[in-house]
Amino acid sequence: MRDTACVAGGFIRVLERAGADIVPIVYTDCSAAGHAADEAFEAYANEICDGIAAALPALDGVLLYLHGAMTTPTRTDCDLELARRVRRLIGARIPLMVALDLHANVPTDMARYCNAVFGFHYSPHIDMAETGARAAKALIATLRGELAPALTLIKVPVVLPSIFTATGLSPLKEIVAMGFAAEREDASVVDVSIFCGFAYADVPHIGFTVAVLTHQDAVRGERVAKTIAARIWQERQALLHAQPVLPLTAGVRQGLARAAAAKRPVVLLEHADRLNDSTWVLGELLRQRARRVAVPYLWDPVAAQACIAAGEGTEVSIDAGGRSSERAGTPVRLEGRVLYAGVKVFSGTGPMRRGRRIDLGPSALVDAGGIVVSIVSHPTTAIDLDPFTQFGLTVDDFRLIVLRSKTHFRAVYEPIASAILIVDTPDWGTAALSTLPYRHVPAGVFPITLAGTGA
Ligand SMILES: [Zn+2]
């Protein structure tokens, strides 16, 4: 993990510079695809706790990197439970710093078990390594007696569809800037994290959390956190409507019209897709006989195998996508030529995946009458140029690009695209949060259980 763009890369950089002995325990991740199994949670929790227990005689501090929005069929508080178990193991005196994703749903009880939390400042998460570095620096400073961490966590009963957690969009951009201003202007404020939460986890502590870390000044920390929290509440309507969300048919029609007139490609965002296999937009594009369209990383291991069996250069007629749930649409018929077929593994090149091994598994590239679909066996979201370059393509070959990313694509595609159009579909990640069957979200959370009259 050394020198990677992820949190562990930042941990390692700072700890090695400080001359610390690192005891690595376990690193694993996957994208959001429903609950983690209870057995998986227990297995990893045990691996982490056993690793800490084994190191305990010589242990000075603990750094944990958790996402912060994990659930299992029986747990809505996985990350809190993990922090609780680690704290019980290490006792009150060993510092525990936790790095979390900007999309963490952070319960305020987290402050009981860890000395500080550090969240990504940005979505796209271009500062993952930097976040790891912030946590590791705070740990080292605490161990050296230079920092007496006092953490304030304040919940704000507001949650956004992930699409609107892009930190380049106003007014979220200005709210994030409030955290930086507090760090700059107030000597006792060490670190501010603004967590947007994750709308697609059904948990009581869903939504925004403001975390302020001070050097032994909890009163100041609370004042700063309350000011930022009040601003989030005040701006809730503007946050929820940061950009237009188009219905399917109109969105595709608009996308094609814009693409025909533009010099650079238009990005059509099928953002509600959570498993990269939705076929709502692809089906509509096939119906409208669109051309020069790229649909990268459609997840369908069965279709990928069928293309591999047929072989490169052959004509195929296969059903693809729409298998993960009834909300993902139905499989669509692709008729066209197999341009590539094989196992695709490479080293990531984008700002978020630099240096990481990307394994798409058995994959294929099919040109279905001008709609070029890359079909992969491991669900992966297209957020950078790898889906083009790794298959010998460039974005300039296309007028319209269908992406399923929420915010991460913006780091690479905002400068390239002539327009970004957001299309809402009936999938699990819909922007219409109040249509989802939440059971654990308490009354008063905007916009799920509180319509809000708003700013
Ligand atoms: Zn995230």
GROMACS .gro file of C-alpha atoms in nm, residues 252-253 255-257 259 268 281-295 367-372 398-402:
model
   33
  252VAL     CA    1  -3.144   1.040  -2.302
  253ARG     CA    2  -3.308   1.256  -2.570
  255GLY     CA    3  -2.811   1.394  -2.401
  256LEU     CA    4  -2.818   1.289  -2.765
  257ALA     CA    5  -2.927   1.635  -2.880
  259ALA     CA    6  -2.396   1.547  -2.802
  268LEU     CA    7  -2.496   1.092  -1.920
  281VAL     CA    8  -3.019   0.412  -2.013
  282LEU     CA    9  -2.856   0.149  -2.236
  283GLY     CA   10  -3.199   0.013  -2.336
  284GLU     CA   11  -3.323   0.361  -2.419
  285LEU     CA   12  -3.010   0.434  -2.625
  286LEU     CA   13  -3.061   0.112  -2.821
  287ARG     CA   14  -3.425   0.206  -2.880
  288GLN     CA   15  -3.323   0.552  -3.002
  289ARG     CA   16  -3.051   0.390  -3.225
  290ALA     CA   17  -2.779   0.611  -3.085
  291ARG     CA   18  -2.427   0.600  -3.228
  292ARG     CA   19  -2.076   0.689  -3.105
  293VAL     CA   20  -2.183   0.602  -2.750
  294ALA     CA   21  -1.960   0.443  -2.485
  295VAL     CA   22  -2.107   0.235  -2.202
  367ASP     CA   23  -1.971  -0.272  -3.063
  368ALA     CA   24  -2.348  -0.293  -3.093
  369GLY     CA   25  -2.425  -0.071  -3.389
  370GLY     CA   26  -2.222   0.225  -3.262
  371ILE     CA   27  -2.293   0.168  -2.893
  372VAL     CA   28  -1.965   0.034  -2.756
  398PHE     CA   29  -1.739   0.902  -2.863
  399ARG     CA   30  -2.007   1.168  -2.848
  400LEU     CA   31  -2.190   1.033  -2.546
  401ILE     CA   32  -2.046   0.851  -2.244
  402VAL     CA   33  -2.271   0.669  -1.998
   0.00000   0.00000   0.00000
